[in-house]
PDB file of C-alpha atoms in Angstrom:
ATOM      1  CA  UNK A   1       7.680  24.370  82.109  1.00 84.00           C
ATOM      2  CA  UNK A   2       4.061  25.046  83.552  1.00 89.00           C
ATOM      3  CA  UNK A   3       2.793  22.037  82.213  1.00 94.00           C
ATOM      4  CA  UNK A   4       4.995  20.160  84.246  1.00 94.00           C
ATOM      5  CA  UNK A   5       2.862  21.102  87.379  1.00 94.00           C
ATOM      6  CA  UNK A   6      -0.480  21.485  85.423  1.00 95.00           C
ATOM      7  CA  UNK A   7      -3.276  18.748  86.398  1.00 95.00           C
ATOM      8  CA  UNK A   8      -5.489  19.428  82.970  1.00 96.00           C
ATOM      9  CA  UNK A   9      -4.394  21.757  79.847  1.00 97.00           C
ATOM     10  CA  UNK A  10      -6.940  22.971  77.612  1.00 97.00           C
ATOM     11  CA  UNK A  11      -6.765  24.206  74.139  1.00 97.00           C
ATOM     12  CA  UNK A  12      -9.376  26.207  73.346  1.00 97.00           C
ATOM     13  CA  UNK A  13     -10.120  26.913  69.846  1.00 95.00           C
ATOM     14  CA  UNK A  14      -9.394  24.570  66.517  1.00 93.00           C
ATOM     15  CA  UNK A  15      -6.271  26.576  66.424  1.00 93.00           C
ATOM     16  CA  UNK A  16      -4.701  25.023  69.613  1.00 95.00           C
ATOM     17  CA  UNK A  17      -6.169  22.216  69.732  1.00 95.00           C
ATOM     18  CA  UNK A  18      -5.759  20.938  65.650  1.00 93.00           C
ATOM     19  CA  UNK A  19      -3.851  23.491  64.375  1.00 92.00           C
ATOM     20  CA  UNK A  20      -6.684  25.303  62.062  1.00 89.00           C
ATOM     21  CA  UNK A  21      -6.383  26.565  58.735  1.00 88.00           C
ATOM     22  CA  UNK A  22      -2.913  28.089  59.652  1.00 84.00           C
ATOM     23  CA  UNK A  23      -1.565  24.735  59.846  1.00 86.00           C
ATOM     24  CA  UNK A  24      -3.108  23.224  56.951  1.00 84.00           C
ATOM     25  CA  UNK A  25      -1.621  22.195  53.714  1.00 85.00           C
ATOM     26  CA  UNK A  26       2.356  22.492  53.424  1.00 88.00           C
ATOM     27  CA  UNK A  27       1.975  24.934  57.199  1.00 87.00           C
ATOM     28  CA  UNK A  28       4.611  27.356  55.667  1.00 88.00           C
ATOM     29  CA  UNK A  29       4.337  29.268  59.011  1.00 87.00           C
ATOM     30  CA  UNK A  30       5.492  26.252  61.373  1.00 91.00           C
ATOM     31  CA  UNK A  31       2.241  26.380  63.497  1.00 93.00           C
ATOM     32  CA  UNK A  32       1.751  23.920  65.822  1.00 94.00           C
ATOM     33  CA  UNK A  33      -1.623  22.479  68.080  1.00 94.00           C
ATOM     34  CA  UNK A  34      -0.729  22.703  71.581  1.00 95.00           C
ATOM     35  CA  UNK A  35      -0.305  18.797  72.131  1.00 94.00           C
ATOM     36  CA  UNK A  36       2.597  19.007  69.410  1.00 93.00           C
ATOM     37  CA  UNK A  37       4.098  21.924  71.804  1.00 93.00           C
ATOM     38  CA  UNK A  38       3.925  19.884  75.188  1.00 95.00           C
ATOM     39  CA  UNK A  39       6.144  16.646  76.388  1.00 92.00           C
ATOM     40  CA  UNK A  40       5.293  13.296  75.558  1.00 92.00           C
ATOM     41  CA  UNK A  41       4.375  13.085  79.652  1.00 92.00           C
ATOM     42  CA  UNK A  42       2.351  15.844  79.555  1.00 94.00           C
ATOM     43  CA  UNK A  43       0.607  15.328  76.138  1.00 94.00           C
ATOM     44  CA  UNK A  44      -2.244  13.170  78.186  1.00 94.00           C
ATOM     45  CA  UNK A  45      -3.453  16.425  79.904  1.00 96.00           C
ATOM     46  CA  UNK A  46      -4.519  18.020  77.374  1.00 97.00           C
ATOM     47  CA  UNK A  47      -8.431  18.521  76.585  1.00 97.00           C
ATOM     48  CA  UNK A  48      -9.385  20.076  72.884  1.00 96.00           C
ATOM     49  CA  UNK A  49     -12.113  22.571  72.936  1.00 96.00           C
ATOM     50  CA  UNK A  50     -12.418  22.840  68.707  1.00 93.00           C
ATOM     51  CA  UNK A  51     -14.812  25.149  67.729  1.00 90.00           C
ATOM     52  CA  UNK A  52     -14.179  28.942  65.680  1.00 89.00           C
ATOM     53  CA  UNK A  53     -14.774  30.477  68.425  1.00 91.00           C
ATOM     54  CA  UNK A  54     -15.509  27.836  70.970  1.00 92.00           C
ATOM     55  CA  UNK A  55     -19.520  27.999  72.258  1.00 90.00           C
ATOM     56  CA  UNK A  56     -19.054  29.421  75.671  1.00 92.00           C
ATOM     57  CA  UNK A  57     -21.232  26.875  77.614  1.00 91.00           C
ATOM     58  CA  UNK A  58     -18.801  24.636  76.361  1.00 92.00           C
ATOM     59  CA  UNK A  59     -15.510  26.408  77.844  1.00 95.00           C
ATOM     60  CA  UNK A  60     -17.805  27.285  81.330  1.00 95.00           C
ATOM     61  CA  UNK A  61     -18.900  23.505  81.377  1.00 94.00           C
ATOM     62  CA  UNK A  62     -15.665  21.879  80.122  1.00 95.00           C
ATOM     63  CA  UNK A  63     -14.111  24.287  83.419  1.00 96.00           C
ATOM     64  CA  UNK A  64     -16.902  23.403  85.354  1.00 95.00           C
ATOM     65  CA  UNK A  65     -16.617  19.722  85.262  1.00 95.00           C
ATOM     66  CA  UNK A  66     -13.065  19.849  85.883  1.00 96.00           C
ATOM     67  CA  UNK A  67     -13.284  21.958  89.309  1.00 95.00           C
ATOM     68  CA  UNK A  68     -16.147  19.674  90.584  1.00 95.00           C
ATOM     69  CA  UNK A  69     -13.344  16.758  90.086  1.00 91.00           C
ATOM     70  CA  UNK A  70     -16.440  15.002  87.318  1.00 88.00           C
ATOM     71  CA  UNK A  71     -14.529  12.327  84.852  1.00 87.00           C
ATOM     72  CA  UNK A  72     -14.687  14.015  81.754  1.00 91.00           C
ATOM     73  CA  UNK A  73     -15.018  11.336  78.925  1.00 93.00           C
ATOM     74  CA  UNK A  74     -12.711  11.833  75.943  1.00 94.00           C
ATOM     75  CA  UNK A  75     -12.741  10.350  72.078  1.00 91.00           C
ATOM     76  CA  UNK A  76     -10.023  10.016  70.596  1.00 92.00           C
ATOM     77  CA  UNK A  77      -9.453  13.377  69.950  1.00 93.00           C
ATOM     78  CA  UNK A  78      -9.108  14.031  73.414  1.00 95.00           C
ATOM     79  CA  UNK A  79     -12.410  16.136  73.617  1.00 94.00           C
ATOM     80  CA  UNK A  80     -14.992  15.747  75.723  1.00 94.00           C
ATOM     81  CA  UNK A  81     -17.625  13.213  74.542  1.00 90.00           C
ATOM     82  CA  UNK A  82     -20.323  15.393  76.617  1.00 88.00           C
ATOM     83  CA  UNK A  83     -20.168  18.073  73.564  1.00 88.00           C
ATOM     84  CA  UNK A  84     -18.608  16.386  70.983  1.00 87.00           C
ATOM     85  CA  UNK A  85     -20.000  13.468  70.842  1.00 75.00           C
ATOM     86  CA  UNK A  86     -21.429  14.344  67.362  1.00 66.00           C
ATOM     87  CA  UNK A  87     -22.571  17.401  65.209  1.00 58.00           C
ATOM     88  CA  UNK A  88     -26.453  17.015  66.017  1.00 49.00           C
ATOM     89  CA  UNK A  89     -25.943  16.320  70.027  1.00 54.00           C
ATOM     90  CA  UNK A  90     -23.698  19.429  70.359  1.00 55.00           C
ATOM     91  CA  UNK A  91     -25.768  21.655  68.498  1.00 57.00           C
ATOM     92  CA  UNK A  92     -29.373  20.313  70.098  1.00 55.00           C
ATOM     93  CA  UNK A  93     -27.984  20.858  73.491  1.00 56.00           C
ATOM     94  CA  UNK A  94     -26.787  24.277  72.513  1.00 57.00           C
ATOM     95  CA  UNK A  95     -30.038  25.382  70.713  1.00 56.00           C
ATOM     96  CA  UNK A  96     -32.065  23.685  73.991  1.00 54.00           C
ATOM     97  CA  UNK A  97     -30.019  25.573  76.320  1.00 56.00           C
ATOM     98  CA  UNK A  98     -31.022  28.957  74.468  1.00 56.00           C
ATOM     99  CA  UNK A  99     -34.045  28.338  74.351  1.00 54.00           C
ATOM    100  CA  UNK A 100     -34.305  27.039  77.724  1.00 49.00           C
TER     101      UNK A 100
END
């Protein structure tokens, strides 16, 4: 029901957004990401933040981005290229911002 009114929907964590290891293999328990829970109209709102737990510079900037109206890009996988792009950007960016 909320989704109908919702202008983005974020699953944070592998778990909602690709159902983890609970949904692996036969997924005895049922579990489901939370694109498989939603409508097919509101299935196009949804933006996966993977991750065990999820870096938080990328749930602050993901948020970020999204109040200051910026066009997130998104693969295919519907998350956002900025952090995901691949392995070695995410992680770079990550160990520069540390640093930084």
């Amino acid at each position: 029901m909320l989704a109908n009114n919702a202008k983005y929907i974020i699953a944070v964590g592998t778990c909602a957004s690709f159902k983890g290891v609970s949904g692996a293999g036969s997924n005895i328990t049922g579990v489901m990401s939370v694109e498989n829970v939603l409508s097919q109209n509101n299935k196009s709102k949804v933006i996966n933040l993977p991750g065990c737990p999820v870096h938080p510079y990328i749930i602050g900037g993901t948020i970020m981005n999204l109040i200051m109206d910026n066009q997130l890009q998104l693969d295919s996988l519907r998350r956002p290229t900025l952090y995901y792009s691949s392995k070695n950007y995410m992680i770079k960016k990550i160990i520069f911002l540390i640093v930084l």
